[in-house]
Amino acid sequence: TQLLEQSPQFLSIQEGENLTVYCNSSSVFSSLQWYRQEPGEGPVLLVTVVTGGEVKKLKRLTFQFGDARKDSSLHITAAQPGDTGLYLCAGARGNEKLTFGTGTRLTIIP
Amino acid sequence: NAGVTQTPKFQVLKTGQSMTLQCAQDMNHNSMYWYRQDPGMGLRLIYYSASEGTTDKGEVPNGYNVSRLNKREFSLRLESAAPSQTSVYFCASSEWRVGAFFGQGTRLTVV
């Protein structure tokens, strides 16, 4: 059973456009993270959110944790080719194991 | 500050051979994981260890065994490799509300 569903699965946009990626679940998480993975590398942690409604910004990336702590979104402003990669969300319930989402493969076209 | 270190980085096995993938972390994390990632796919959990001395099966444990040797080390063993186990293997460690840190991966090919 996949607890975290990401949408869209694939996204290809022009450089300079904005985009939003979603991570949804029917379960409540005590924390949720976003990762980016580039070809040939392991996933790299971008951000962790722990409070319902929390918003964190990392340069052009904005992360939001849903009020009910069941979902999250990642918004990228003015996308650049360097943003290309596989974006993964992951959630943890209490001290249980981390569960990863299905992934969004993002391609930014110069 | 090494983080998570995996060895080897590349390995080619013949069907039926065995091998152990090694993983060590220096961040004093309690939780450690082994994932596999097939081409173009996401991560699938093989085994998980919440703390030293405990291990739990993940989504795809068949054909694998693990050992949490101490808090730092978590090894993955393939007893009799099969072509279906050709994949990239990632080890990770995590702490509650912090997030996970991954090794660079082991690219395994079984012929």
Tab-separated table of C-alpha atoms in Angstrom:
chain	number	residue	atom	x	y	z
A	1	THR	CA	0.000	0.000	0.000
A	2	GLN	CA	1.462	3.346	-1.102
A	3	LEU	CA	0.720	5.878	1.621
A	4	LEU	CA	2.056	8.937	-0.187
A	5	GLU	CA	0.884	9.805	-3.687
A	6	GLN	CA	2.692	12.492	-5.651
A	7	SER	CA	1.333	14.423	-8.610
A	8	PRO	CA	2.119	14.941	-11.322
A	9	GLN	CA	4.288	11.902	-11.970
A	10	PHE	CA	6.098	13.686	-14.803
A	11	LEU	CA	6.386	17.413	-15.520
A	12	SER	CA	8.225	19.151	-18.331
A	13	ILE	CA	8.155	22.954	-18.484
A	14	GLN	CA	10.075	25.850	-19.993
A	15	GLU	CA	12.739	27.713	-18.082
A	16	GLY	CA	11.248	30.670	-16.206
A	17	GLU	CA	7.836	29.113	-15.600
A	18	ASN	CA	6.377	28.345	-12.177
A	19	LEU	CA	5.249	24.913	-11.026
A	20	THR	CA	3.734	23.088	-8.083
A	21	VAL	CA	4.181	19.464	-7.073
A	22	TYR	CA	1.787	17.785	-4.657
A	23	CYS	CA	2.192	15.061	-2.061
A	24	ASN	CA	-1.036	13.600	-0.664
A	25	SER	CA	-1.959	10.979	1.896
A	26	SER	CA	-4.910	9.791	3.949
A	27	SER	CA	-2.583	9.377	6.933
A	28	VAL	CA	-1.397	12.001	9.397
A	29	PHE	CA	2.358	12.480	9.576
A	30	SER	CA	4.380	13.974	12.400
A	31	SER	CA	6.942	15.236	9.910
A	32	LEU	CA	7.295	15.432	6.161
A	33	GLN	CA	10.378	15.928	4.053
A	34	TRP	CA	11.180	16.779	0.448
A	35	TYR	CA	14.200	15.388	-1.400
A	36	ARG	CA	15.747	15.964	-4.817
A	37	GLN	CA	17.642	13.246	-6.623
A	38	GLU	CA	19.872	13.850	-9.621
A	39	PRO	CA	20.967	11.083	-12.000
A	40	GLY	CA	23.587	8.789	-10.497
A	41	GLU	CA	23.250	10.261	-7.025
A	42	GLY	CA	21.368	9.503	-3.846
A	43	PRO	CA	18.410	11.673	-2.780
A	44	VAL	CA	19.370	14.881	-0.997
A	45	LEU	CA	17.238	16.328	1.780
A	46	LEU	CA	15.801	19.751	0.890
A	47	VAL	CA	13.523	20.513	3.826
A	48	THR	CA	11.664	19.048	6.801
A	49	VAL	CA	8.310	20.416	7.970
A	50	VAL	CA	6.746	19.374	11.259
A	51	THR	CA	3.896	21.790	12.063
A	52	GLY	CA	0.517	21.847	10.307
A	53	GLY	CA	0.302	24.901	8.031
A	54	GLU	CA	4.045	25.442	8.164
A	55	VAL	CA	5.652	27.197	5.188
A	56	LYS	CA	9.380	27.079	4.500
A	57	LYS	CA	11.296	28.807	1.734
A	58	LEU	CA	14.577	27.747	0.199
A	59	LYS	CA	15.542	30.378	-2.401
A	60	ARG	CA	13.007	29.855	-5.240
A	61	LEU	CA	11.438	26.789	-3.595
A	62	THR	CA	8.468	27.103	-1.235
A	63	PHE	CA	7.304	24.130	0.821
A	64	GLN	CA	3.990	23.928	2.661
A	65	PHE	CA	2.694	21.330	5.111
A	66	GLY	CA	-1.082	20.962	5.108
A	67	ASP	CA	-3.044	22.097	8.141
A	68	ALA	CA	-4.097	18.522	8.899
A	69	ARG	CA	-0.534	17.226	8.312
A	70	LYS	CA	-1.756	14.838	5.604
A	71	ASP	CA	-0.391	16.615	2.547
A	72	SER	CA	2.316	18.933	1.297
A	73	SER	CA	3.230	20.982	-1.730
A	74	LEU	CA	6.426	22.175	-3.344
A	75	HIS	CA	6.264	25.336	-5.450
A	76	ILE	CA	9.141	26.432	-7.654
A	77	THR	CA	9.253	29.977	-8.958
A	78	ALA	CA	11.030	30.817	-12.201
A	79	ALA	CA	12.282	27.285	-12.797
A	80	GLN	CA	15.859	26.823	-13.997
A	81	PRO	CA	17.525	23.878	-15.766
A	82	GLY	CA	19.370	23.120	-12.515
A	83	ASP	CA	16.021	22.292	-10.917
A	84	THR	CA	15.734	19.206	-13.139
A	85	GLY	CA	15.562	15.986	-11.144
A	86	LEU	CA	13.403	13.504	-9.299
A	87	TYR	CA	11.517	15.100	-6.400
A	88	LEU	CA	10.451	12.812	-3.570
A	89	CYS	CA	8.347	13.527	-0.531
A	90	ALA	CA	8.609	11.343	2.554
A	91	GLY	CA	6.648	11.176	5.769
A	92	ALA	CA	7.104	9.727	9.211
A	93	ARG	CA	4.453	8.912	11.791
A	94	GLY	CA	5.932	9.280	15.232
A	95	ASN	CA	9.158	7.324	15.404
A	96	GLU	CA	8.104	4.861	12.706
A	97	LYS	CA	9.967	4.246	9.487
A	98	LEU	CA	10.121	6.881	6.795
A	99	THR	CA	7.707	6.308	3.894
A	100	PHE	CA	8.574	7.720	0.480
A	101	GLY	CA	6.175	9.014	-2.128
A	102	THR	CA	5.889	7.849	-5.704
A	103	GLY	CA	8.102	10.666	-7.035
A	104	THR	CA	7.784	13.510	-9.561
A	105	ARG	CA	10.252	13.614	-12.410
A	106	LEU	CA	10.793	17.269	-13.342
A	107	THR	CA	12.473	18.451	-16.543
A	108	ILE	CA	13.192	22.127	-17.147
A	109	ILE	CA	13.713	22.954	-20.799
A	110	PRO	CA	16.201	25.769	-21.471
B	1	ASN	CA	32.164	14.691	8.033
B	2	ALA	CA	31.446	11.587	5.939
B	3	GLY	CA	27.687	11.173	6.599
B	4	VAL	CA	26.602	7.829	5.135
B	5	THR	CA	29.241	5.657	3.488
B	6	GLN	CA	28.366	2.670	1.297
B	7	THR	CA	30.661	0.085	-0.183
B	8	PRO	CA	31.177	-1.079	-2.845
B	9	LYS	CA	30.049	1.530	-5.391
B	10	PHE	CA	29.845	-0.962	-8.249
B	11	GLN	CA	29.525	-4.757	-8.318
B	12	VAL	CA	28.886	-7.415	-10.932
B	13	LEU	CA	27.752	-10.823	-9.701
B	14	LYS	CA	26.963	-14.084	-11.406
B	15	THR	CA	23.600	-15.665	-10.692
B	16	GLY	CA	23.800	-17.641	-7.468
B	17	GLN	CA	26.745	-15.743	-5.990
B	18	SER	CA	26.472	-14.035	-2.620
B	19	MET	CA	27.666	-10.664	-1.421
B	20	THR	CA	27.288	-8.178	1.406
B	21	LEU	CA	26.748	-4.459	0.969
B	22	GLN	CA	28.226	-2.415	3.774
B	23	CYS	CA	26.846	0.830	5.186
B	24	ALA	CA	28.085	3.056	7.986
B	25	GLN	CA	26.887	6.405	9.309
B	26	ASP	CA	28.645	8.849	11.614
B	27	MET	CA	25.661	11.047	12.559
B	28	ASN	CA	24.583	8.986	15.604
B	29	HIS	CA	21.195	8.315	14.001
B	30	ASN	CA	18.994	5.582	15.429
B	31	SER	CA	17.180	4.599	12.209
B	32	MET	CA	18.819	3.036	9.177
B	33	TYR	CA	17.356	1.797	5.902
B	34	TRP	CA	18.135	-0.154	2.770
B	35	TYR	CA	16.307	0.792	-0.438
B	36	ARG	CA	16.513	-0.369	-4.015
B	37	GLN	CA	15.817	1.840	-7.005
B	38	ASP	CA	15.178	0.427	-10.442
B	39	PRO	CA	15.670	2.582	-13.578
B	40	GLY	CA	13.203	5.464	-13.766
B	41	MET	CA	11.494	4.399	-10.560
B	42	GLY	CA	11.179	5.608	-7.005
B	43	LEU	CA	12.624	4.028	-3.862
B	44	ARG	CA	11.424	0.702	-2.536
B	45	LEU	CA	12.207	-0.217	1.068
B	46	ILE	CA	13.958	-3.544	1.553
B	47	TYR	CA	14.663	-3.497	5.295
B	48	TYR	CA	14.527	-1.009	8.121
B	49	SER	CA	16.244	-0.826	11.508
B	50	ALA	CA	14.787	1.468	14.149
B	51	SER	CA	17.686	0.937	16.532
B	52	GLU	CA	20.648	-1.294	17.241
B	53	GLY	CA	19.514	-4.893	17.481
B	54	THR	CA	16.175	-4.458	15.696
B	55	THR	CA	15.269	-4.988	12.045
B	56	ASP	CA	11.970	-5.044	10.158
B	57	LYS	CA	10.983	-6.102	6.669
B	58	GLY	CA	10.042	-3.457	4.185
B	59	GLU	CA	8.183	-3.641	0.897
B	60	VAL	CA	10.550	-5.997	-0.972
B	61	PRO	CA	12.544	-8.138	1.533
B	62	ASN	CA	12.588	-11.466	-0.339
B	63	GLY	CA	16.085	-12.582	-1.268
B	64	TYR	CA	17.791	-10.272	1.231
B	65	ASN	CA	18.985	-10.396	4.815
B	66	VAL	CA	20.270	-7.589	7.012
B	67	SER	CA	22.343	-7.147	10.115
B	68	ARG	CA	22.446	-4.106	12.382
B	69	LEU	CA	25.938	-4.695	13.747
B	70	ASN	CA	25.940	-1.654	16.005
B	71	LYS	CA	24.480	1.843	15.938
B	72	ARG	CA	26.770	2.897	13.080
B	73	GLU	CA	26.613	-0.081	10.727
B	74	PHE	CA	23.814	-1.757	8.793
B	75	SER	CA	24.691	-4.403	6.208
B	76	LEU	CA	22.608	-5.981	3.443
B	77	ARG	CA	23.319	-9.516	2.249
B	78	LEU	CA	22.275	-11.254	-0.941
B	79	GLU	CA	22.605	-14.978	-0.299
B	80	SER	CA	21.983	-16.169	-3.873
B	81	ALA	CA	21.878	-13.319	-6.356
B	82	ALA	CA	19.285	-13.322	-9.138
B	83	PRO	CA	19.048	-11.106	-12.256
B	84	SER	CA	15.894	-9.535	-10.751
B	85	GLN	CA	18.123	-8.070	-8.055
B	86	THR	CA	19.976	-5.924	-10.583
B	87	SER	CA	19.368	-2.431	-9.256
B	88	VAL	CA	20.882	0.540	-7.466
B	89	TYR	CA	20.937	0.070	-3.705
B	90	PHE	CA	20.862	2.984	-1.285
B	91	CYS	CA	21.541	2.993	2.409
B	92	ALA	CA	20.143	5.821	4.524
B	93	SER	CA	20.032	6.926	8.132
B	94	SER	CA	17.543	9.242	9.765
B	95	GLU	CA	16.538	10.863	12.992
B	96	TRP	CA	12.999	11.790	14.016
B	97	ARG	CA	11.900	15.130	12.596
B	98	VAL	CA	15.279	15.685	10.948
B	99	GLY	CA	15.067	13.661	7.766
B	100	ALA	CA	17.139	11.032	6.011
B	101	PHE	CA	20.652	11.150	4.655
B	102	PHE	CA	21.648	8.802	1.874
B	103	GLY	CA	24.795	7.115	0.743
B	104	GLN	CA	26.002	7.412	-2.846
B	105	GLY	CA	24.545	4.065	-3.845
B	106	THR	CA	25.780	0.670	-4.989
B	107	ARG	CA	25.184	-0.216	-8.623
B	108	LEU	CA	24.690	-3.967	-8.728
B	109	THR	CA	24.413	-6.033	-11.889
B	110	VAL	CA	23.583	-9.736	-11.713
B	111	VAL	CA	24.326	-11.674	-14.900
